[in-house]
PDB file of C-alpha atoms in Angstrom:
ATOM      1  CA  UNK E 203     -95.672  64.646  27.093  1.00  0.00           C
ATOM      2  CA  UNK E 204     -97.099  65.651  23.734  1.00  0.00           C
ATOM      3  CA  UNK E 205     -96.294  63.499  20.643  1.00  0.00           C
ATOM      4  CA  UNK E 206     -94.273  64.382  17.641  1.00  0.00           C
ATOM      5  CA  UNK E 207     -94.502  63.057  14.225  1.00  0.00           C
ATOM      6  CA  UNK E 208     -91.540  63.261  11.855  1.00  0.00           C
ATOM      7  CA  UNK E 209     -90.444  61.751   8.108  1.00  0.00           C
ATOM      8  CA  UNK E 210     -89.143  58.441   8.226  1.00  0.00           C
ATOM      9  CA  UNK E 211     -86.392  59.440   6.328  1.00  0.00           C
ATOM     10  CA  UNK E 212     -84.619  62.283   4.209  1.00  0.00           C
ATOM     11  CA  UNK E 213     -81.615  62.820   1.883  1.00  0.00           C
ATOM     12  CA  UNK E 214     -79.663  66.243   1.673  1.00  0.00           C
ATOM     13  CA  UNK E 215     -76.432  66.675  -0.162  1.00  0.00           C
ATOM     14  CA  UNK E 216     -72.799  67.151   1.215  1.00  0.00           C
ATOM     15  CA  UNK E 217     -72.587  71.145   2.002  1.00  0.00           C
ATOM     16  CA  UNK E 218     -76.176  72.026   1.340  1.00  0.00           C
ATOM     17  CA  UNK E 219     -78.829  72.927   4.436  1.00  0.00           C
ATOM     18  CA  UNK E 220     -80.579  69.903   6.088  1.00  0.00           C
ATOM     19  CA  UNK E 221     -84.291  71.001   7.115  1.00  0.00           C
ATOM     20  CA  UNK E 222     -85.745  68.523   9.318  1.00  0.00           C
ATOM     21  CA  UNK E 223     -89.252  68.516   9.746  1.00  0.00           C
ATOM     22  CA  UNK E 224     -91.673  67.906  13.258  1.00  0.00           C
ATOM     23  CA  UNK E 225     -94.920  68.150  13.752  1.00  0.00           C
ATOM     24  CA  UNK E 226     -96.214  68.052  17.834  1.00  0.00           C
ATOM     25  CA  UNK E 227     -99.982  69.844  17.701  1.00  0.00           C
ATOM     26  CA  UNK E 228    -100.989  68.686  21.050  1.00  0.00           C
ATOM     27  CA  UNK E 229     -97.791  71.011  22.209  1.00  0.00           C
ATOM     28  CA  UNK E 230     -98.688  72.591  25.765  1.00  0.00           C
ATOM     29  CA  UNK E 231     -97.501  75.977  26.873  1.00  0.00           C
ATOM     30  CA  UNK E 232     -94.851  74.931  29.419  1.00  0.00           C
ATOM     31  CA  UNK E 233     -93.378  72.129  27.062  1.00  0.00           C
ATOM     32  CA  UNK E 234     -90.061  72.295  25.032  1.00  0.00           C
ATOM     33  CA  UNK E 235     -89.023  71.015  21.708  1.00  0.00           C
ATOM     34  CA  UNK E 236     -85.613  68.847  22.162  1.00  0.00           C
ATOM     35  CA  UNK E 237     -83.774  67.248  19.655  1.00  0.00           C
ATOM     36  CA  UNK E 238     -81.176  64.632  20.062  1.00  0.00           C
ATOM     37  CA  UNK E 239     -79.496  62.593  16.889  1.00  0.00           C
ATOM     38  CA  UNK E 240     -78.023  58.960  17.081  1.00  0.00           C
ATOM     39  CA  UNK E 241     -74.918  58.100  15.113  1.00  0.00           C
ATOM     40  CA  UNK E 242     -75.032  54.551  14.146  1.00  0.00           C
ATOM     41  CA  UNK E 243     -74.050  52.258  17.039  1.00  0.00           C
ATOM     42  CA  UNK E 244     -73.399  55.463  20.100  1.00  0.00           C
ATOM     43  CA  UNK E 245     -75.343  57.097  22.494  1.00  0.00           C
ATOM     44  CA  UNK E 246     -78.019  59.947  21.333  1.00  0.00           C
ATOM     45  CA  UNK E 247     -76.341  63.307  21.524  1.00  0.00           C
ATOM     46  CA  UNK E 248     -78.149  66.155  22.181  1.00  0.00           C
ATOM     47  CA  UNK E 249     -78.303  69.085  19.731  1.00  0.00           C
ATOM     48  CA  UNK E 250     -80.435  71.584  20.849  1.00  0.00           C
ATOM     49  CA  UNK E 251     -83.994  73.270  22.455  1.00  0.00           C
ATOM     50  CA  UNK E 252     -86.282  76.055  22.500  1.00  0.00           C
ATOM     51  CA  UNK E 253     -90.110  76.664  23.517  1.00  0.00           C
ATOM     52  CA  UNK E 254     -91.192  79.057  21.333  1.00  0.00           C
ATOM     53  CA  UNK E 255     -87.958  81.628  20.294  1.00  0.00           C
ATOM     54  CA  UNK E 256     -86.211  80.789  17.103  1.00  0.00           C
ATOM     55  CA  UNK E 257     -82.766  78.931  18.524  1.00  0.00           C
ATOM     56  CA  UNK E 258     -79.293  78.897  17.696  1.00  0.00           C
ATOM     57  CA  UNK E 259     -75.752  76.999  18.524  1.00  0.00           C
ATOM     58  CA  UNK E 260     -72.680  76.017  16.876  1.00  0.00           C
ATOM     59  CA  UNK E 261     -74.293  72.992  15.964  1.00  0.00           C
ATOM     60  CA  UNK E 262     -77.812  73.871  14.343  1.00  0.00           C
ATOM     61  CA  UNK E 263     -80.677  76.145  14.130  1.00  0.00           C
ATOM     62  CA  UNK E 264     -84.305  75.365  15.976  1.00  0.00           C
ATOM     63  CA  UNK E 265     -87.053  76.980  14.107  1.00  0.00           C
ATOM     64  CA  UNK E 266     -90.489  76.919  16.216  1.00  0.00           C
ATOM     65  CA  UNK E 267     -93.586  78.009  14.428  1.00  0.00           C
ATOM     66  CA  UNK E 268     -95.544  80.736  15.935  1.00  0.00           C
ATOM     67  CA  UNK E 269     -98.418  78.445  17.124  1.00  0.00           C
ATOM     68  CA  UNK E 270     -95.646  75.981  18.217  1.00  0.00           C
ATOM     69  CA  UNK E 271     -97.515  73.062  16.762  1.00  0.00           C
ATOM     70  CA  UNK E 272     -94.173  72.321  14.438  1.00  0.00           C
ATOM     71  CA  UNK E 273     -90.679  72.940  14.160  1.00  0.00           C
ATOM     72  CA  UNK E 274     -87.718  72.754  11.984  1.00  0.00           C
ATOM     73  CA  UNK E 275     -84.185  71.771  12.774  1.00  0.00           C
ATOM     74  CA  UNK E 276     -81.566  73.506  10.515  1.00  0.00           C
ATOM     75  CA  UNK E 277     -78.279  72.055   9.723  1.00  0.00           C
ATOM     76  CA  UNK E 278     -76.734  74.678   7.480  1.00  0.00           C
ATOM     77  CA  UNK E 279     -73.841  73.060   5.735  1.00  0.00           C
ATOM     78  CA  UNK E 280     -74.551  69.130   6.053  1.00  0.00           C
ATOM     79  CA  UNK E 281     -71.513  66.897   6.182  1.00  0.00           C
ATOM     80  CA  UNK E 282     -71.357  62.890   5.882  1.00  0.00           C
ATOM     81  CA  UNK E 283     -70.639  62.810   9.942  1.00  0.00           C
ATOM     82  CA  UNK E 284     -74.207  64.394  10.438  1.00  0.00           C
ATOM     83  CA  UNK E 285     -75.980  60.893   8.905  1.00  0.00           C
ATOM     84  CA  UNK E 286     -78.108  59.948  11.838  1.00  0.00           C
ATOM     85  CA  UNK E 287     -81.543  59.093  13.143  1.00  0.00           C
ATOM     86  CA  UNK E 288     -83.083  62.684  14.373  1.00  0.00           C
ATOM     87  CA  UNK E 289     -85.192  62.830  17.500  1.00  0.00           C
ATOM     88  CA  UNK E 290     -87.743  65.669  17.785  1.00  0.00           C
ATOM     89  CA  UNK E 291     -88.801  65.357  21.528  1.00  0.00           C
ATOM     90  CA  UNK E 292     -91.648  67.383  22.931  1.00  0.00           C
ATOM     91  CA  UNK E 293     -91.321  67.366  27.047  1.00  0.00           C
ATOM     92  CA  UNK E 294     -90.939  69.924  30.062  1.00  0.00           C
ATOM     93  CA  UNK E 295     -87.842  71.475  31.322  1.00  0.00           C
ATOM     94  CA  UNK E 296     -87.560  71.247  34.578  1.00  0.00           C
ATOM     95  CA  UNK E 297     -87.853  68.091  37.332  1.00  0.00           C
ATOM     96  CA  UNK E 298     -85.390  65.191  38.244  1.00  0.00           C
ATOM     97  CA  UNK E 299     -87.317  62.697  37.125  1.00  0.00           C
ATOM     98  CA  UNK E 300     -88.269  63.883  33.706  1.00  0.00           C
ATOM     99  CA  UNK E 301     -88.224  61.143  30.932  1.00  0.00           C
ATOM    100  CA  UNK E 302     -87.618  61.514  27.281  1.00  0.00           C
ATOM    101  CA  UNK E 303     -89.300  59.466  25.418  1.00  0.00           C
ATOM    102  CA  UNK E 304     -88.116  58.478  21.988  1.00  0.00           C
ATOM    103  CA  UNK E 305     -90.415  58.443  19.038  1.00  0.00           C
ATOM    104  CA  UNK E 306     -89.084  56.620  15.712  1.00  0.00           C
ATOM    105  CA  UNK E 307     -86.700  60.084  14.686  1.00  0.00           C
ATOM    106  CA  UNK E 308     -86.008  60.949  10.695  1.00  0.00           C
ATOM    107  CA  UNK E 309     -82.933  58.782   9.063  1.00  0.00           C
ATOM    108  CA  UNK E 310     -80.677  61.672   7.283  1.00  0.00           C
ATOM    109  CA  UNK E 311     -78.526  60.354   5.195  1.00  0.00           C
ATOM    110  CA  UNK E 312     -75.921  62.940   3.422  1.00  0.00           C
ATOM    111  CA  UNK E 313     -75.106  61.863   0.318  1.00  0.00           C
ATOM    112  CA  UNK E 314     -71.773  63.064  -1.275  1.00  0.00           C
TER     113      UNK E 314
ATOM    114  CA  UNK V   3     -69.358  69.164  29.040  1.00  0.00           C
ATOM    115  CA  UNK V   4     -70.822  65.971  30.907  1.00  0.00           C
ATOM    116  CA  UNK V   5     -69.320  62.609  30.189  1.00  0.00           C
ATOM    117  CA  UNK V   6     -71.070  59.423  30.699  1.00  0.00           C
ATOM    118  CA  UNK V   7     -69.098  56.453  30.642  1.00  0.00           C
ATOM    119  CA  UNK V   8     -70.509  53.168  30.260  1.00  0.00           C
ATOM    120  CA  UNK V   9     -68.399  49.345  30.671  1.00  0.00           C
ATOM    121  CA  UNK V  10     -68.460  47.390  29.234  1.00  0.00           C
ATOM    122  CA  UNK V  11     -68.736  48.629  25.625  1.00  0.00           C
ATOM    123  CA  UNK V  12     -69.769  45.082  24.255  1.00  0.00           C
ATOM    124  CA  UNK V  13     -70.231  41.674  26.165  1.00  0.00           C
ATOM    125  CA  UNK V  14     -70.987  38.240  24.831  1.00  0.00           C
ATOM    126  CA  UNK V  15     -72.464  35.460  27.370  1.00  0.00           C
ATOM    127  CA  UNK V  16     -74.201  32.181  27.653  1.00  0.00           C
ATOM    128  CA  UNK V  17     -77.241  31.805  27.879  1.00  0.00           C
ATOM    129  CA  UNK V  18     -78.542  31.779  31.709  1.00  0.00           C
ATOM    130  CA  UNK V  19     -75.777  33.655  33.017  1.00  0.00           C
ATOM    131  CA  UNK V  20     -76.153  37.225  34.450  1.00  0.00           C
ATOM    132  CA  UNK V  21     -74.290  40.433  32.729  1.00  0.00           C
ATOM    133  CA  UNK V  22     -73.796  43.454  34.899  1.00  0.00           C
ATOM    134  CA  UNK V  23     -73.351  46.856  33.253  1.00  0.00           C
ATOM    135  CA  UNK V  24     -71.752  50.349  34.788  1.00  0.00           C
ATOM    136  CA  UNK V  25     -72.636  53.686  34.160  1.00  0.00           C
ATOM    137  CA  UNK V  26     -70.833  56.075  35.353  1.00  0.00           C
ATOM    138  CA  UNK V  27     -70.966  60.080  35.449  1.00  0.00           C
ATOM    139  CA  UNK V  28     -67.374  60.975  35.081  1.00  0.00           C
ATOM    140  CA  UNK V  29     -67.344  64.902  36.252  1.00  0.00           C
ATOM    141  CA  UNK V  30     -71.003  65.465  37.895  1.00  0.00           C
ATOM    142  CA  UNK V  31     -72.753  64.319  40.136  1.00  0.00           C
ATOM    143  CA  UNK V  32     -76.291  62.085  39.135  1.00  0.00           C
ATOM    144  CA  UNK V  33     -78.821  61.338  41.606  1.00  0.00           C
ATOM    145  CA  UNK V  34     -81.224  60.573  38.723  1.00  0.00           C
ATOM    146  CA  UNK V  35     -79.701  58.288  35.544  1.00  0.00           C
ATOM    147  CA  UNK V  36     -81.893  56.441  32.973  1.00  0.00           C
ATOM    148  CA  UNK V  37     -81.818  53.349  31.289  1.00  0.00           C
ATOM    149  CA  UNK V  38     -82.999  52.567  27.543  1.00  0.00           C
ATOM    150  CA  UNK V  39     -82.460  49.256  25.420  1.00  0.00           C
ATOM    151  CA  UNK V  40     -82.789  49.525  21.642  1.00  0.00           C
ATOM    152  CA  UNK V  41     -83.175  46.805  19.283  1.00  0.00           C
ATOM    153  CA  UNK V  42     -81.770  46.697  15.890  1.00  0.00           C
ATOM    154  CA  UNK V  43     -83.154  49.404  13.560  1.00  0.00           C
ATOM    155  CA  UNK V  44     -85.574  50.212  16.212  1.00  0.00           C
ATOM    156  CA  UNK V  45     -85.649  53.479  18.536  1.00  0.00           C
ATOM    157  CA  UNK V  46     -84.649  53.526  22.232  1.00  0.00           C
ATOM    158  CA  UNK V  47     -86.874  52.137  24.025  1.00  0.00           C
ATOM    159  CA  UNK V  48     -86.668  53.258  28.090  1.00  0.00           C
ATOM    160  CA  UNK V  49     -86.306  50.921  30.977  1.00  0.00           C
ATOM    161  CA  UNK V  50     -85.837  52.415  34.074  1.00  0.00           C
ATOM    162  CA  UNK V  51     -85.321  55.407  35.607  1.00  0.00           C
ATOM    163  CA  UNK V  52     -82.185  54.828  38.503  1.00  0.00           C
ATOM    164  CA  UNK V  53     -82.572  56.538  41.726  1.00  0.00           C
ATOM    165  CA  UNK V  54     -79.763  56.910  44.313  1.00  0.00           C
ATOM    166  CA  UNK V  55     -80.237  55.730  47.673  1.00  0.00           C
ATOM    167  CA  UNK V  56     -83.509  54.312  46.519  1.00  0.00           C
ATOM    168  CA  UNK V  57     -85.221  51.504  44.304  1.00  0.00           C
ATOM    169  CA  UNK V  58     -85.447  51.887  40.559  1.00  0.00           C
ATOM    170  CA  UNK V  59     -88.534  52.668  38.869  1.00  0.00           C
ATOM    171  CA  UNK V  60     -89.489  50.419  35.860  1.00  0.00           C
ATOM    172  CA  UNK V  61     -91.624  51.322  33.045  1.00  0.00           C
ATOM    173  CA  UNK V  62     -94.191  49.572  32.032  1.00  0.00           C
ATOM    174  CA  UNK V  63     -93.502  46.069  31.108  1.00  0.00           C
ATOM    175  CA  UNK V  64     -89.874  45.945  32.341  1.00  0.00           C
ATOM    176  CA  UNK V  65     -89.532  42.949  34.298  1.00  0.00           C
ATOM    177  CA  UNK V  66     -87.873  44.212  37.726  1.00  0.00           C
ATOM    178  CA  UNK V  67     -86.225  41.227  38.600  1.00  0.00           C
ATOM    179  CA  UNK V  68     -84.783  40.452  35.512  1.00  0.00           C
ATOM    180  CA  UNK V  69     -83.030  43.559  34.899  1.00  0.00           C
ATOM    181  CA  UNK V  70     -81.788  44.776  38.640  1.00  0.00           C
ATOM    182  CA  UNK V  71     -80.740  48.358  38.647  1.00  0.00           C
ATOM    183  CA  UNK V  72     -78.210  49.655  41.684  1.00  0.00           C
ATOM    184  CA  UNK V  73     -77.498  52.987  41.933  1.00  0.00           C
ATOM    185  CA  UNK V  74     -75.264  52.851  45.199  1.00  0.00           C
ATOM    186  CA  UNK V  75     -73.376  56.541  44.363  1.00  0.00           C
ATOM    187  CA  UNK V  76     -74.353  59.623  42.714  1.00  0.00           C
ATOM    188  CA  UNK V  77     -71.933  58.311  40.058  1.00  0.00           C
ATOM    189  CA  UNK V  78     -72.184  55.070  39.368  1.00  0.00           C
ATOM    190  CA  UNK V  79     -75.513  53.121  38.519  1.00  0.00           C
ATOM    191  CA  UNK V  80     -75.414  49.556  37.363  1.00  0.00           C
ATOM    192  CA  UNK V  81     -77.912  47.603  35.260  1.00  0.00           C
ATOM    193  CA  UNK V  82     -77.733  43.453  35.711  1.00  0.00           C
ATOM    194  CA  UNK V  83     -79.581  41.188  33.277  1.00  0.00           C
ATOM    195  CA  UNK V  84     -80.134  37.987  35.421  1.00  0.00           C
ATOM    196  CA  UNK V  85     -80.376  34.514  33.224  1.00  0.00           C
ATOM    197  CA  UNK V  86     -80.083  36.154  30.482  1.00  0.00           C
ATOM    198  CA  UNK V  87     -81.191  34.593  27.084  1.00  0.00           C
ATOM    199  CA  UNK V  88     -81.095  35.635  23.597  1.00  0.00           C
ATOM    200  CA  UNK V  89     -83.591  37.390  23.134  1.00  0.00           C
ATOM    201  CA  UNK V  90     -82.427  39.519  26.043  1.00  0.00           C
ATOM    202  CA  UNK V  91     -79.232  40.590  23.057  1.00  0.00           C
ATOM    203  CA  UNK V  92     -79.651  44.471  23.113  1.00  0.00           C
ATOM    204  CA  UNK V  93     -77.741  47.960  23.013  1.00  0.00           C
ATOM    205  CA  UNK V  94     -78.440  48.831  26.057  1.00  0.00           C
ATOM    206  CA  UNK V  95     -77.638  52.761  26.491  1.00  0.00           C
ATOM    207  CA  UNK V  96     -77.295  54.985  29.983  1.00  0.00           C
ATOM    208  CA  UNK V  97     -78.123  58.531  30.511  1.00  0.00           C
ATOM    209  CA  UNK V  98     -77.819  61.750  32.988  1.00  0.00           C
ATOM    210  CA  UNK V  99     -78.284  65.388  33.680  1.00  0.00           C
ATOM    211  CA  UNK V 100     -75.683  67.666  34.045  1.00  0.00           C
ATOM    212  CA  UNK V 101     -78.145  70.307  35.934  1.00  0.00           C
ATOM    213  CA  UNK V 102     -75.038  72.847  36.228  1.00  0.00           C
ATOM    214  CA  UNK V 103     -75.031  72.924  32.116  1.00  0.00           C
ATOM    215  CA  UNK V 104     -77.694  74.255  30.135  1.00  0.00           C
ATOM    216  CA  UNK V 105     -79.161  76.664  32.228  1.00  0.00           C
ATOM    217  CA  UNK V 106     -80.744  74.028  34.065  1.00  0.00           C
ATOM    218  CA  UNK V 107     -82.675  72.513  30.891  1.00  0.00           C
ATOM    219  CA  UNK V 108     -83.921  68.806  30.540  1.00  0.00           C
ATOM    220  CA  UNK V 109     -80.737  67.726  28.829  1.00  0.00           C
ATOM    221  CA  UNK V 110     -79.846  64.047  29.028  1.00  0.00           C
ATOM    222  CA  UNK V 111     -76.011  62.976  28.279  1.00  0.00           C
ATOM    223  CA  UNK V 112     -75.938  59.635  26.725  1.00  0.00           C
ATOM    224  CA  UNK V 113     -73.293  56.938  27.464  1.00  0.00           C
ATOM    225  CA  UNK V 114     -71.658  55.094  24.192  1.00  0.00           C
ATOM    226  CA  UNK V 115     -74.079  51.870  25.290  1.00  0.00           C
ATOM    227  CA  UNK V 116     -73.407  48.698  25.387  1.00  0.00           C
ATOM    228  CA  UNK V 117     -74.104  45.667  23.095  1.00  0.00           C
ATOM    229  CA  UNK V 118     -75.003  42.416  24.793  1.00  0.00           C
ATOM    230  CA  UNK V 119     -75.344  39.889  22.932  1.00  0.00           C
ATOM    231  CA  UNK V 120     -76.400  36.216  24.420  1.00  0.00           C
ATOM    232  CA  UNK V 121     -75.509  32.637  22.794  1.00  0.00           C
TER     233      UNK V 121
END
C-alpha cells in the first residue's frame, strides 16, 4: 500500500471548515484514499473514501487532486466532538484480507 | 450500521497471568477480524489478522504464542495475552467488515478497545 504523509497537528475554530491535508505520491491506479479519526480513548471510526471523484457524506467532504497524489478532508462546520487524531489511509478496495495500516494521522484540536 | 463489541472494556492483572479478550460482531457475520494494540500517544499499531476456522496470521514481530488469537465463529474472535507483564499494558482495539455496507468497500468497524494494564 502506498504511504501517506500528513501534519502532525492542526487547530481550526468552533464552526469554521477543518481542511485536513494528505499527501500519498506513490498512489497507484486501483488504490483508495480512506480516512478514519480516533476520539481519545475509542475505536477509529471511519469517515469516508474515494479514488479519484470528489466525495461527499453527512459527515465530511473528500477532495482528491486530479493526479491523486494528495487529498483534502473537509469538515465544514467543526465542532469540539470532532477533536481527534485523523488517518489518511491509502489501500485497495476489495479482498478479505486487506489490512489498513495506520500512519501517525493529524491531531485536530477545535478550539472554542 | 456494523457494531463491534469488544469485553472487556478495561482489565487490570498481575503480572504472569493470562488476559483473554472478546470481540464480537454483533449484527454481521466476520470471517476476517483484525487486531491492533496502540501505545500511549502512539498510532495503532496491527497485530494480527483473525481467520475463522483457521490459524491467525501475525505481523511481523508479533510473538504468536504470546498473544493467541481464536476465532472459533464468524462472530466472535478472542485475543489472549499469556504471562503477561507490564510492558505488555496496551489498548488493544478489534476490527471487521461489514461487506453488505458500503458497496462492498474496504471499510473496517472498530470495537471501543480495551485497556490492559499489568502490575
Amino acid at each position: 500500500d502506498a504511504k501517506t504523509t500528513q501534519p502532525p497537528s492542526m487547530d481550526c475554530a468552533e464552526g469554521r471548515a477543518a481542511n485536513l491535508p494528505c499527501n500519498h505520491s506513490t498512489i497507484s491506479g486501483n488504490e483508495y484514499v480512506y480516512w478514519y479519526r480516533q476520539i481519545h480513548s475509542q475505536g477509529p471510526q471511519y469517515i469516508i473514501h474515494g479514488l479519484k471523484n470528489n466525495e461527499t457524506n453527512e459527515m465530511a467532504s473528500l477532495i482528491i487532486t486530479e493526479d491523486r497524489k494528495s487529498s483534502t478532508l473537509i469538515l465544514p462546520h467543526a465542532t469540539l466532538r470532532d477533536t481527534a487524531v485523523y488517518y489518511c489511509i491509502v489501500t485497495f478496495e476489495r479482498g478479505a484480507t486487506n489490512k489498513l495500516i495506520f500512519g501517525t494521522g493529524t491531531l485536530l484540536a477545535v478550539q472554542p | 450500521g456494523a457494531v463491534v463489541s469488544q469485553h472487556p472494556s478495561w482489565v487490570i492483572c498481575k503480572s504472569g497471568t493470562s488476559v483473554k479478550i472478546e470481540c464480537r460482531s454483533l449484527d454481521f457475520q466476520a470471517t476476517t477480524m483484525f487486531w491492533y494494540r496502540q501505545f500511549p500517544k502512539q498510532s495503532l499499531m496491527l497485530m494480527a489478522t483473525s481467520n475463522e476456522g483457521s490459524k491467525a496470521t501475525y505481523e511481523q514481530g508479533v510473538e504468536k504464542d504470546k498473544f493467541l488469537i481464536n476465532h472459533a465463529s464468524l462472530t466472535l474472535s478472542t485475543l489472549t495475552v499469556t504471562s503477561a507483564h507490564p510492558e505488555d499494558s496496551s489498548f488493544y482495539i478489534c476490527s471487521a467488515r461489514d461487506w453488505s455496507l458500503h458497496s462492498g468497500a474496504n471499510v473496517l468497524t472498530f470495537g471501543a478497545g480495551s485497556r490492559l494494564t499489568v502490575l
